[in-house]
Coordinates of C-alpha atoms and ligand atoms in Angstrom, one line a residue:
M182 CA -22.0 3.2 12.1
S183 CA -22.2 -0.3 13.6
T184 CA -24.5 -2.6 15.5
Q185 CA -23.4 -4.9 18.3
T186 CA -24.1 -8.7 18.1
A187 CA -23.3 -11.2 20.9
T188 CA -19.9 -12.0 19.3
A189 CA -18.7 -9.1 17.2
Q190 CA -19.9 -5.8 15.7
T191 CA -21.4 -5.4 12.3
F192 CA -20.1 -2.5 10.3
L193 CA -22.2 -0.7 7.7
N194 CA -21.6 1.1 4.5
Y195 CA -21.2 4.9 4.7
V196 CA -23.3 6.5 1.9
N197 CA -24.4 10.1 1.7
G198 CA -23.5 10.8 5.3
Q199 CA -25.5 7.8 6.6
W200 CA -24.4 4.4 7.9
T201 CA -26.4 2.1 5.7
A202 CA -26.8 -1.7 5.5
S203 CA -26.3 -3.2 2.1
L204 CA -29.4 -3.8 0.0
T205 CA -28.3 -7.5 -0.1
G206 CA -28.8 -8.0 3.6
V207 CA -25.6 -10.1 3.5
V208 CA -22.6 -9.6 5.8
E209 CA -19.2 -11.3 5.9
A210 CA -16.9 -12.0 8.8
S211 CA -13.6 -10.2 8.9
I212 CA -11.1 -12.8 10.2
N213 CA -8.3 -12.2 12.8
P214 CA -5.3 -14.0 11.2
A215 CA -3.8 -14.6 14.6
D216 CA -7.1 -16.1 16.0
K217 CA -9.1 -17.3 13.1
H218 CA -12.1 -18.5 15.1
N219 CA -12.8 -15.1 16.5
P220 CA -14.0 -12.6 13.8
V221 CA -13.0 -9.0 14.3
G222 CA -16.4 -7.9 13.0
Y223 CA -18.9 -8.3 10.2
V224 CA -18.9 -6.1 7.1
Q225 CA -21.4 -5.6 4.3
K226 CA -21.2 -7.8 1.2
S227 CA -22.7 -5.1 -1.0
S228 CA -24.2 -5.1 -4.5
V229 CA -23.7 -2.9 -7.5
E230 CA -27.0 -1.1 -6.5
D231 CA -25.3 0.0 -3.2
L232 CA -22.4 1.3 -5.2
D233 CA -24.7 3.2 -7.5
Q234 CA -26.2 5.0 -4.5
A235 CA -22.8 6.0 -3.2
V236 CA -21.7 7.3 -6.6
Q237 CA -24.9 9.3 -6.9
A238 CA -24.3 10.8 -3.5
A239 CA -20.7 11.6 -4.5
K240 CA -21.9 13.2 -7.7
N241 CA -24.5 15.3 -5.9
A242 CA -21.9 16.5 -3.4
S243 CA -19.3 17.3 -6.0
K244 CA -20.2 20.9 -6.9
P245 CA -20.6 22.4 -3.4
W246 CA -17.4 20.6 -2.3
R247 CA -15.5 21.9 -5.4
K248 CA -16.7 25.4 -4.7
L249 CA -15.3 25.5 -1.2
S250 CA -11.9 27.2 -0.8
G251 CA -8.9 24.9 -0.5
A252 CA -8.4 26.3 3.0
A253 CA -11.9 25.3 4.0
R254 CA -11.5 21.7 2.6
G255 CA -8.1 21.6 4.5
D256 CA -9.9 22.5 7.8
Y257 CA -11.9 19.3 7.4
L258 CA -8.8 17.2 6.8
F259 CA -7.1 18.8 9.9
K260 CA -10.2 17.8 12.0
V261 CA -10.1 14.2 10.6
A262 CA -6.4 14.0 11.5
N263 CA -7.1 15.1 15.1
L264 CA -9.8 12.6 15.4
I265 CA -7.7 9.7 14.1
E266 CA -4.9 10.8 16.5
E267 CA -7.3 10.7 19.4
R268 CA -8.4 7.1 18.4
L269 CA -4.9 6.0 17.4
E270 CA -4.6 3.1 19.9
E271 CA -8.1 1.8 19.1
I272 CA -7.6 2.0 15.3
A273 CA -4.1 0.4 15.5
E274 CA -5.4 -2.4 17.6
T275 CA -8.2 -3.1 15.2
M276 CA -5.6 -3.2 12.3
T277 CA -3.5 -5.7 14.2
K278 CA -6.5 -7.9 14.9
E279 CA -7.7 -7.6 11.4
M280 CA -4.6 -8.1 9.2
G281 CA -2.0 -9.2 11.6
K282 CA 0.8 -6.6 11.6
T283 CA 2.4 -6.0 15.0
L284 CA 0.9 -3.3 17.2
P285 CA 3.9 -1.0 17.0
E286 CA 3.8 -1.2 13.2
A287 CA 0.0 -0.6 13.3
K288 CA 0.5 2.4 15.5
G289 CA 3.2 3.8 13.3
E290 CA 1.0 3.4 10.3
T291 CA -1.9 5.1 11.9
A292 CA 0.4 8.0 12.9
R293 CA 1.5 8.1 9.3
G294 CA -2.1 8.5 8.2
V295 CA -2.5 11.4 10.6
A296 CA 0.6 13.1 9.1
I297 CA -0.6 12.5 5.5
L298 CA -3.9 14.2 6.3
R299 CA -2.1 17.2 7.8
Y300 CA 0.3 17.4 4.9
Y301 CA -2.6 17.5 2.4
A302 CA -4.7 19.8 4.6
G303 CA -1.9 22.3 4.1
E304 CA -2.0 21.7 0.3
G305 CA -5.3 23.6 0.3
M306 CA -3.3 26.8 0.7
R307 CA -0.6 26.1 -1.8
K308 CA -0.3 27.2 -5.5
V309 CA -2.0 25.2 -8.2
G310 CA -0.8 26.9 -11.3
D311 CA 1.7 29.1 -13.2
V312 CA 1.7 32.3 -15.2
I313 CA 3.1 31.7 -18.7
P314 CA 4.0 34.5 -21.0
S315 CA 1.7 34.9 -24.0
T316 CA 2.9 35.9 -27.4
D317 CA 0.1 38.4 -27.3
S318 CA 1.5 41.3 -25.2
S319 CA -2.0 42.5 -24.2
A320 CA -3.1 39.1 -22.9
M321 CA -2.4 37.1 -19.8
M322 CA -2.0 33.3 -19.9
L323 CA -2.0 31.1 -16.8
T324 CA -2.8 27.6 -15.7
T325 CA -5.2 26.5 -13.0
R326 CA -6.3 23.1 -11.9
V327 CA -9.7 21.6 -11.6
P328 CA -10.8 18.4 -9.8
L329 CA -11.7 15.3 -11.8
G330 CA -15.1 14.9 -10.1
V331 CA -15.9 11.6 -8.4
V332 CA -12.8 9.5 -7.6
G333 CA -13.0 5.8 -6.9
V334 CA -10.5 4.5 -4.4
I335 CA -9.7 0.7 -4.5
A336 CA -7.4 -0.1 -1.6
P337 CA -5.6 -3.2 -0.4
W338 CA -5.4 -4.8 3.0
N339 CA -1.6 -4.4 3.7
F340 CA -1.7 -0.7 4.7
P341 CA -5.4 -0.4 5.7
V342 CA -5.0 3.1 7.1
A343 CA -2.1 4.8 5.2
I344 CA -3.0 3.7 1.7
P345 CA -6.7 4.8 1.7
I346 CA -5.6 8.1 3.4
W347 CA -2.9 8.8 0.9
K348 CA -5.4 8.3 -1.9
M349 CA -8.4 10.1 -0.2
A350 CA -6.7 13.1 1.3
P351 CA -5.3 14.4 -2.0
A352 CA -8.5 13.5 -3.9
L353 CA -10.4 15.6 -1.4
I354 CA -8.1 18.6 -1.0
Y355 CA -8.1 19.2 -4.7
G356 CA -11.9 19.2 -4.8
N357 CA -12.9 15.7 -5.7
T358 CA -15.5 13.6 -3.9
V359 CA -14.8 10.0 -3.1
V360 CA -16.2 6.5 -3.3
F361 CA -14.0 4.2 -1.3
K362 CA -13.9 0.4 -1.6
P363 CA -11.5 -1.0 1.1
A364 CA -10.2 -4.6 0.9
Q365 CA -12.8 -6.8 2.5
E366 CA -9.9 -8.2 4.5
A367 CA -9.4 -4.8 6.3
A368 CA -12.9 -3.3 6.1
V369 CA -13.4 -2.9 9.9
T370 CA -10.3 -0.8 10.2
A371 CA -11.5 1.2 7.1
A372 CA -14.9 1.8 8.8
K373 CA -13.2 3.2 11.8
V374 CA -11.2 5.6 9.7
I375 CA -14.4 6.7 7.9
E376 CA -16.1 7.2 11.3
C377 CA -13.5 10.0 11.8
F378 CA -14.5 11.7 8.6
E379 CA -18.1 11.6 9.8
Q380 CA -17.2 12.9 13.2
A381 CA -15.2 15.7 11.5
G382 CA -18.5 16.9 9.9
I383 CA -17.4 16.3 6.3
P384 CA -20.5 17.2 4.2
A385 CA -22.8 14.3 3.2
G386 CA -21.8 12.5 0.0
V387 CA -18.2 13.9 -0.1
V388 CA -16.8 10.6 1.3
N389 CA -18.6 7.3 0.8
M390 CA -17.5 3.8 1.7
V391 CA -19.0 0.6 0.2
T392 CA -17.6 -2.7 1.3
G393 CA -17.9 -5.9 -0.7
Q394 CA -16.1 -8.3 -3.1
G395 CA -13.5 -6.7 -5.4
A396 CA -14.9 -8.6 -8.4
V397 CA -18.3 -6.9 -7.7
I398 CA -17.7 -3.5 -6.1
G399 CA -14.2 -2.9 -7.4
Q400 CA -15.1 -3.9 -11.0
A401 CA -18.3 -1.7 -10.8
I402 CA -16.1 1.3 -9.8
A403 CA -13.9 0.7 -12.8
E404 CA -16.9 0.5 -15.1
H405 CA -19.1 3.3 -13.5
P406 CA -19.7 6.1 -16.0
D407 CA -20.0 8.7 -13.2
I408 CA -16.6 8.0 -11.7
Q409 CA -14.0 10.1 -13.5
G410 CA -10.8 8.8 -11.8
I411 CA -9.8 5.5 -10.2
T412 CA -6.8 5.1 -7.9
F413 CA -5.9 1.4 -7.2
T414 CA -3.2 -0.4 -5.2
G415 CA -3.1 -4.2 -5.3
S416 CA -2.1 -7.1 -7.5
N417 CA -0.9 -6.8 -11.1
A418 CA -3.6 -9.0 -12.5
V419 CA -6.4 -6.9 -11.0
G420 CA -4.7 -3.6 -11.5
K421 CA -4.3 -4.2 -15.2
Q422 CA -8.0 -5.2 -15.5
V423 CA -9.0 -2.0 -13.7
G424 CA -6.8 0.1 -15.9
Q425 CA -8.1 -1.5 -19.1
T426 CA -11.7 -1.0 -18.0
A427 CA -11.1 2.6 -17.1
L428 CA -9.2 3.3 -20.4
A429 CA -12.0 1.8 -22.4
R430 CA -14.5 4.4 -21.1
G431 CA -12.0 7.2 -21.0
A432 CA -11.6 7.5 -17.2
K433 CA -8.3 8.5 -15.6
Y434 CA -6.6 5.8 -13.7
Q435 CA -3.6 5.3 -11.5
L436 CA -2.3 1.8 -10.5
E437 CA 0.3 0.9 -7.9
M438 CA 1.0 -2.8 -8.1
G439 CA 3.7 -5.3 -7.3
G440 CA 7.4 -5.4 -6.7
K441 CA 10.3 -7.9 -6.6
N442 CA 12.6 -5.6 -4.8
P443 CA 16.4 -6.3 -4.6
V444 CA 18.9 -5.3 -2.0
I445 CA 22.5 -5.4 -3.3
I446 CA 25.2 -6.1 -0.7
A447 CA 28.5 -4.8 -2.1
A448 CA 31.9 -6.2 -1.0
D449 CA 32.6 -2.9 0.9
A450 CA 29.2 -2.8 2.7
D451 CA 28.8 -2.4 6.4
L452 CA 27.5 -5.9 6.9
D453 CA 25.8 -5.3 10.2
L454 CA 23.8 -2.4 8.8
A455 CA 23.0 -4.5 5.7
V456 CA 21.7 -7.4 7.8
E457 CA 19.5 -5.0 9.8
G458 CA 18.1 -3.4 6.6
T459 CA 17.5 -6.7 4.9
I460 CA 15.6 -8.1 7.8
S461 CA 13.6 -5.0 8.3
G462 CA 12.9 -4.5 4.6
G463 CA 12.1 -8.1 4.0
L464 CA 10.4 -9.3 7.0
R465 CA 8.6 -6.4 8.7
S466 CA 4.8 -6.6 8.2
T467 CA 5.5 -10.3 7.4
G468 CA 6.9 -9.3 4.0
Q469 CA 3.5 -7.9 2.9
K470 CA 4.7 -4.6 1.5
C471 CA 5.0 -3.8 -2.2
T472 CA 8.3 -2.3 -1.3
A473 CA 9.5 -5.4 0.7
T474 CA 13.0 -6.8 0.0
S475 CA 12.7 -10.2 -1.6
R476 CA 16.0 -10.7 -3.5
V477 CA 19.2 -10.3 -1.6
I478 CA 22.1 -10.0 -4.1
V479 CA 25.4 -10.5 -2.3
H480 CA 29.0 -10.1 -3.5
A481 CA 30.9 -13.4 -3.3
D482 CA 33.7 -11.8 -1.2
V483 CA 31.2 -11.3 1.7
Y484 CA 28.6 -13.8 0.9
D485 CA 29.3 -16.4 3.6
E486 CA 29.9 -13.8 6.3
F487 CA 26.7 -11.9 5.4
K488 CA 24.7 -15.2 5.3
E489 CA 25.9 -16.2 8.8
K490 CA 25.1 -12.8 10.3
L491 CA 21.7 -12.8 8.6
L492 CA 20.9 -16.3 9.8
T493 CA 22.0 -15.5 13.4
K494 CA 19.6 -12.6 13.5
V495 CA 16.7 -14.3 11.7
R496 CA 16.8 -17.2 14.1
E497 CA 16.1 -14.8 16.9
I498 CA 12.8 -13.5 15.3
K499 CA 9.8 -14.2 17.5
V500 CA 6.7 -15.0 15.4
G501 CA 3.3 -14.6 17.1
D502 CA 0.1 -12.6 17.6
G503 CA 0.9 -9.0 16.8
L504 CA -0.8 -7.8 20.0
E505 CA 1.8 -9.6 22.1
A506 CA 4.6 -7.3 23.2
D507 CA 7.4 -9.8 22.4
T508 CA 6.2 -10.6 18.9
W509 CA 8.5 -9.3 16.2
M510 CA 6.6 -10.7 13.2
G511 CA 2.8 -11.4 13.0
P512 CA 0.9 -13.9 10.8
C513 CA 0.1 -13.6 7.1
A514 CA -2.9 -11.4 6.7
S515 CA -5.3 -14.2 5.5
E516 CA -5.5 -17.9 4.8
K517 CA -5.3 -17.1 1.1
Q518 CA -2.0 -15.2 1.6
Y519 CA -0.7 -17.9 3.9
Q520 CA -1.4 -20.6 1.3
T521 CA 0.3 -18.5 -1.4
V522 CA 3.4 -18.1 0.6
L523 CA 3.6 -21.8 1.5
S524 CA 3.2 -22.7 -2.2
Y525 CA 6.0 -20.4 -3.2
I526 CA 8.2 -22.0 -0.5
E527 CA 7.4 -25.4 -2.0
Q528 CA 8.2 -24.1 -5.4
G529 CA 11.5 -22.8 -4.3
K530 CA 12.5 -26.2 -2.9
A531 CA 11.2 -27.9 -6.1
E532 CA 13.3 -25.5 -8.2
G533 CA 16.5 -26.5 -6.4
A534 CA 17.0 -23.6 -4.1
T535 CA 18.4 -24.6 -0.6
L536 CA 16.0 -23.8 2.3
L537 CA 18.4 -22.4 4.9
W538 CA 15.8 -21.4 7.5
G539 CA 12.1 -21.4 8.1
G540 CA 9.6 -22.7 5.6
L541 CA 6.9 -23.7 8.0
G542 CA 4.4 -22.2 10.5
P543 CA 5.4 -22.6 14.1
S544 CA 3.4 -25.7 15.0
D545 CA 2.0 -24.6 18.4
Q546 CA 0.3 -21.5 16.9
E547 CA -0.5 -23.0 13.5
A548 CA -3.9 -24.3 14.5
N549 CA -5.2 -20.9 15.4
G550 CA -3.5 -18.5 13.0
F551 CA -1.8 -18.1 9.6
Y552 CA 1.8 -18.2 10.7
V553 CA 4.9 -18.7 8.5
Q554 CA 8.4 -18.5 9.9
P555 CA 10.8 -16.1 8.3
T556 CA 12.3 -18.0 5.5
I557 CA 15.7 -17.8 3.7
F558 CA 16.6 -19.6 0.5
D559 CA 20.3 -20.0 -0.5
D560 CA 21.7 -20.9 -4.0
V561 CA 18.9 -19.0 -5.7
K562 CA 19.2 -18.4 -9.5
N563 CA 17.5 -15.4 -11.0
E564 CA 15.4 -17.4 -13.4
M565 CA 13.7 -19.3 -10.6
V566 CA 10.1 -18.4 -9.9
I567 CA 10.9 -17.4 -6.3
A568 CA 13.3 -14.8 -7.8
Q569 CA 10.9 -13.5 -10.4
E570 CA 7.3 -13.4 -8.9
E571 CA 6.1 -11.3 -6.0
I572 CA 5.6 -13.6 -3.0
F573 CA 4.3 -11.0 -0.5
G574 CA 5.5 -13.0 2.4
P575 CA 8.5 -13.3 4.7
V576 CA 10.8 -15.1 2.2
L577 CA 14.3 -13.9 1.3
A578 CA 16.2 -15.3 -1.7
L579 CA 20.0 -15.1 -1.5
I580 CA 21.8 -14.7 -4.9
K581 CA 25.6 -14.7 -5.2
V582 CA 27.3 -12.3 -7.7
H583 CA 30.9 -11.4 -8.5
S584 CA 30.7 -7.7 -9.4
L585 CA 28.5 -4.7 -9.1
E586 CA 27.8 -4.9 -12.9
E587 CA 26.5 -8.5 -12.4
A588 CA 24.5 -7.4 -9.4
L589 CA 22.8 -4.6 -11.3
E590 CA 22.1 -6.8 -14.3
L591 CA 20.3 -9.4 -12.1
A592 CA 18.6 -6.7 -10.0
N593 CA 17.1 -5.3 -13.2
D594 CA 16.3 -8.7 -14.7
V595 CA 12.6 -8.8 -13.4
A596 CA 9.3 -7.5 -14.7
F597 CA 9.0 -5.1 -11.7
G598 CA 10.7 -1.9 -10.8
L599 CA 9.3 -0.5 -7.6
S600 CA 12.1 -0.1 -5.0
A601 CA 15.7 -1.2 -4.6
S602 CA 18.6 -0.6 -2.3
I603 CA 22.3 -1.0 -2.1
Y604 CA 24.6 -1.3 0.9
T605 CA 28.1 0.1 -0.1
S606 CA 30.6 2.6 1.1
Q607 CA 31.9 3.6 -2.3
I608 CA 30.5 6.8 -3.9
S609 CA 31.1 5.4 -7.4
S610 CA 29.0 2.3 -6.6
M611 CA 26.2 4.5 -5.3
L612 CA 26.3 6.6 -8.4
S613 CA 26.2 3.6 -10.7
F614 CA 23.2 2.2 -8.7
I615 CA 21.3 5.5 -8.9
E616 CA 22.0 5.7 -12.6
D617 CA 21.4 2.1 -13.7
M618 CA 18.8 0.7 -11.3
E619 CA 15.4 0.4 -12.9
A620 CA 13.2 1.3 -9.9
G621 CA 11.0 4.2 -8.9
L622 CA 12.5 4.3 -5.4
V623 CA 16.3 3.8 -5.0
R624 CA 17.8 3.8 -1.5
I625 CA 21.4 3.8 -0.5
N626 CA 22.4 2.2 2.8
A627 CA 18.8 1.9 3.7
E628 CA 16.1 -0.8 3.4
T629 CA 13.9 -1.0 0.3
A630 CA 10.7 -0.3 2.2
G631 CA 9.8 3.0 3.9
V632 CA 8.1 5.6 1.9
E633 CA 8.1 9.3 3.0
L634 CA 4.7 11.0 2.6
Q635 CA 6.1 14.2 1.1
A636 CA 8.1 12.5 -1.7
P637 CA 6.7 11.0 -4.9
F638 CA 6.1 7.2 -4.8
G639 CA 5.6 4.8 -7.6
G640 CA 7.3 2.3 -9.8
M641 CA 8.8 1.6 -13.2
K642 CA 8.1 -1.3 -15.5
Q643 CA 5.2 -3.5 -14.4
S644 CA 5.0 -2.0 -10.9
S645 CA 2.7 0.9 -11.7
S646 CA 0.9 2.8 -14.4
H647 CA 3.9 5.2 -14.3
S648 CA 2.2 7.9 -12.4
R649 CA 3.3 8.8 -8.9
E650 CA 1.4 9.1 -5.6
Q651 CA 2.0 11.2 -2.5
G652 CA 3.8 14.5 -2.0
Q653 CA 3.3 17.2 -4.6
A654 CA 3.1 14.5 -7.2
A655 CA -0.5 13.6 -6.2
I656 CA -1.8 16.8 -7.8
E657 CA -1.0 15.4 -11.3
F658 CA -3.5 12.5 -10.9
F659 CA -6.2 14.1 -8.9
T660 CA -6.6 17.3 -11.1
S661 CA -6.8 18.3 -14.7
I662 CA -4.8 21.3 -15.9
K663 CA -6.9 24.1 -17.4
T664 CA -4.9 26.7 -19.5
V665 CA -6.5 30.1 -19.2
F666 CA -6.0 32.9 -21.8
I667 CA -7.3 36.4 -20.8
K668 CA -7.4 39.2 -23.3
G669 CA -8.3 42.5 -21.8
Ligands
NDP973 N1 1.0 -3.4 -4.2 C1 0.6 -3.7 -3.0 O1 0.8 -3.0 -2.0 C2 -0.2 -4.9 -2.9 C3 0.0 -6.0 -3.7 N2 -0.7 -7.1 -3.5 C4 -0.3 -8.3 -4.3 O2 -1.5 -9.0 -4.8 C5 -1.5 -10.3 -4.3 C6 -3.0 -10.7 -4.1 O3 -3.6 -9.9 -3.0 P1 -5.1 -9.5 -3.2 O4 -5.6 -9.0 -1.9 O5 -5.8 -10.7 -3.7 O6 -5.0 -8.3 -4.2 P2 -6.1 -7.7 -5.1 O7 -5.5 -7.0 -6.2 O8 -7.1 -8.8 -5.4 O9 -6.8 -6.7 -4.2 C7 -6.6 -5.3 -4.1 C8 -7.9 -4.5 -4.1 O10 -8.6 -4.8 -5.3 C9 -9.9 -5.3 -5.1 N3 -10.3 -6.2 -6.2 C10 -10.2 -7.5 -6.3 N4 -10.7 -7.9 -7.5 C11 -11.1 -6.8 -8.2 C12 -11.6 -6.6 -9.5 N5 -11.9 -7.6 -10.3 N6 -11.8 -5.3 -9.9 C13 -11.6 -4.3 -9.0 N7 -11.1 -4.4 -7.8 C14 -10.8 -5.7 -7.4 C15 -9.8 -6.0 -3.8 O11 -11.0 -6.3 -3.2 P3 -11.2 -7.5 -2.1 O12 -9.9 -7.9 -1.6 O13 -12.1 -6.9 -1.1 O14 -11.9 -8.6 -2.9 C16 -8.9 -5.0 -3.0 O15 -9.7 -4.0 -2.6 C17 -0.6 -10.3 -3.1 O16 -0.1 -11.6 -2.9 C18 0.4 -9.3 -3.5 O17 1.3 -10.0 -4.4 C19 -1.8 -7.2 -2.7 C20 -2.1 -6.1 -1.9 C21 -1.3 -4.9 -1.9
AKG974 O1 7.2 0.9 2.1 C1 6.2 1.6 2.4 O2 6.3 2.5 3.3 C2 4.9 1.6 1.6 C3 4.6 0.3 1.0 C4 3.5 0.3 0.2 O3 3.1 1.3 -0.4 C5 2.7 -0.9 -0.1 O4 3.1 -2.0 0.4 O5 1.7 -0.8 -0.8

């Protein structure tokens, strides 16, 4: 699994049931964004040859795994869930050190991973098909489902436990084997999750992990002729490339990408609740959620009051190392993310938006970590870049409107359609919002983030490839329907 050096551990790939060093012999440091001079660990910078070995192992393991009963596959997932639960504190602490979210958030996410595993373990005992009347009265017609074969999982760093699990658990329960490429940024956390699969005794080759650069390992997954399905979460640019590569060779693919999620604050909203939801939706995890609130569309009648209440609460936010008990918001996950956020803040100022609060890293911590203060822009116009592009940082853009119709028009006037929320007490406004909002997840009097594992999750427009993950919806991606006609 790992070797100890004087400073930090080195984590290996997991291929065919063995912890294996990359053929390249090259490792990369995984940086702690709150303490950039102390790596959390070293991970393999693998080559396409390493990936080929993992795919071969997954291919070899495919038939025996597919032949197991769903209940037997479920038993393995229950064991993995128990092992992650036993190591919850350690895994969550690694996550906080590796990508910066606060320890309570990391613990919550790890517990969510456990719950997802248990949910899909149970799926092994649920129905997979229907009986459909045939026009031939002496025949029987039914549907069953078969796995795709080998599934490639390309995961981001922002939910390093939950996202890989919500892709791997359904892949496995429906009989697929897996080659997992975590984000290099969060590969130590990923290795600890994979250790739990190993400890659960999952057969060799059923789950494999290869770390390395996205442009090398991720691209090779998209291109590999022995990978039949690819599930991806990350940026739009990379997602579309993965989708096009998969389509060109006839592989199935699923993409979950960006968002530019609005919250609408109606004139009749409970403003305290709306402030709470805007802060939690926009700034938790340092705004690094695809479901994070980034546009705050407020009715003119309550604009000033809402703004004052929001400012009062945002001023109280303590930014710091996510391991410290009094920290509310951790650093950006990486230097790249930090630079991206700062450049969007500069762009907002240059475009003429008014910087109400934040905009800089707290100076005493800056030298050691990638900190950005929670940031609020006022006087934002929908055509500004900060109102159109995903920032993936703790930046809120306030936009004033004069009616619900105008709010909905602006809310929909972006390329994305992942999540959206409204704060209102009027049923008619709720109904208009549900009907007219172009988003895969619409939430009333609740923040834009916060996905429940048993419900379908995915976006409209540029936010996804239009499939859905999680809950019962996952079966649609991870299986193919086979229609069976039996004539006696
Ligand atoms: N929807 C979401 O939840 C997420 C959205 N994003 C958005 O993307 C922006 C950039 O973040 P970033 O981490 O660079 O996102 P990426 O899309 O680059 O990364 C997501 C995953 O794809 C891999 N990858 C990178 N390049 C390729 C490629 N050519 N082919 C296949 N896989 C590849 C990455 O590997 P590696 O990182 O190891 O190189 C990682 O595992 C963020 O600012 C945010 O806007 C980012 C993360 C999650
Ligand atoms: O809001 C959530 O709970 C999930 C967010 C998510 O899926 C993501 O950021 O990729």
